[in-house]
Short mmCIF file of C-alpha atoms in Angstrom, two decimals:
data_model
loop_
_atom_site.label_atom_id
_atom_site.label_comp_id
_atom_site.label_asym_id
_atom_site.label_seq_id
_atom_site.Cartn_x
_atom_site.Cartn_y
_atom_site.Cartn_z
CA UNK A 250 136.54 121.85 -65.14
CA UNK A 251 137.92 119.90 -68.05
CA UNK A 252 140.50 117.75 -66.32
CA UNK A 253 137.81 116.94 -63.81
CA UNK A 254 135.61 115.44 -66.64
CA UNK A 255 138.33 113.45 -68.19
CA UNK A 256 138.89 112.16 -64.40
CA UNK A 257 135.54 110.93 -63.60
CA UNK A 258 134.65 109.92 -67.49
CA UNK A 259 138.13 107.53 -67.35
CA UNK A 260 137.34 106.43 -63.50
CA UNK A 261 133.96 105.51 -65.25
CA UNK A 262 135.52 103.37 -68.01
CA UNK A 263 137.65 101.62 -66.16
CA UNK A 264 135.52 100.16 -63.80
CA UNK A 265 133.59 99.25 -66.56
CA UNK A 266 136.58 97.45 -68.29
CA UNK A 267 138.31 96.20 -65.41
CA UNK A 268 137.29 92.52 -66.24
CA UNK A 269 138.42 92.08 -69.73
CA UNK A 270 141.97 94.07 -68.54
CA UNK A 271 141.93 91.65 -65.65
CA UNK A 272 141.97 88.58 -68.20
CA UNK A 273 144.57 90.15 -70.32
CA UNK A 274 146.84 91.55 -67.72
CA UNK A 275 146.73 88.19 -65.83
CA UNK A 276 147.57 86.24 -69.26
CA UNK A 277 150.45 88.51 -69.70
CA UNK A 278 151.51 88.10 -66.48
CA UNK A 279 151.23 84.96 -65.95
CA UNK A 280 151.98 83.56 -69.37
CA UNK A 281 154.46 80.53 -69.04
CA UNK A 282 152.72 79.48 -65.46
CA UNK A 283 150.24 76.81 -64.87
CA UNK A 284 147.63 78.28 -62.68
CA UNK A 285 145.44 75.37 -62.56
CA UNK A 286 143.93 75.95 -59.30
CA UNK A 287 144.80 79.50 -58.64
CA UNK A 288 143.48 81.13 -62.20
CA UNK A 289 140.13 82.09 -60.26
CA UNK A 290 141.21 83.57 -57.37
CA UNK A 291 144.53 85.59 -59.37
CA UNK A 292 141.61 86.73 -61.67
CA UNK A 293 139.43 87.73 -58.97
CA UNK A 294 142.29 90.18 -57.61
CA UNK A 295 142.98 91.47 -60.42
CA UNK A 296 139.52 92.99 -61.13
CA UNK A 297 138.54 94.36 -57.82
CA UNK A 298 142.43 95.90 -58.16
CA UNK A 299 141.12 97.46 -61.82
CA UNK A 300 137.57 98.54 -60.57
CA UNK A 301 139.35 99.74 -57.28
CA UNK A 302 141.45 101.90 -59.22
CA UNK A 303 138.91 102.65 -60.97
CA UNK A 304 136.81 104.36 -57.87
CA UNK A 305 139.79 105.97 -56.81
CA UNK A 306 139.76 107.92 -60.30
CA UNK A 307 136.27 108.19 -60.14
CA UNK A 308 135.55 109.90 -56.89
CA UNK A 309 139.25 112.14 -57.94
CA UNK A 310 136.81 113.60 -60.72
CA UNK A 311 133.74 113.71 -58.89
CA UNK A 312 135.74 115.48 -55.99
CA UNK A 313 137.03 117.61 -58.26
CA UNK A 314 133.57 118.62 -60.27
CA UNK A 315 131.75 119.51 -57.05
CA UNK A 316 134.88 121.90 -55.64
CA UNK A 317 134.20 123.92 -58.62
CA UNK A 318 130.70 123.89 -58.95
CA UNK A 319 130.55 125.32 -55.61
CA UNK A 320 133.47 128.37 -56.21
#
């Protein structure tokens, strides 16, 4: 039961923080690159990758919390 919390309470968070990691990952990435016309759609990708993610971990957890509910 525990794990499953800390599975769906992350999952939660990181949707939740998948823009501001988006920025930063994409500024570490792409450092030394000029992006000029590409910065939107790079950043775009990046967050619906995070908050994707995120889901994945999310539903993991809730998955997880309703198997053992039910045994």
């Amino acid at each position: 039961m525990q794990k499953s919390i800390w599975y769906f309470i992350f999952g939660l968070i990181l949707v939740l923080v998948s823009t501001p990691l988006a920025y930063s990952a994409v500024g570490i990435i792409y450092a030394e690159t000029n992006l000029t016309g590409e910065y939107v759609p790079i950043l775009n990708g990046f967050i619906h990758s995070f908050m994707l993610i995120g889901t994945l971990i999310f539903s993991v957890g809730l998955i997880k919390l309703i198997k053992i509910s039910k045994a």
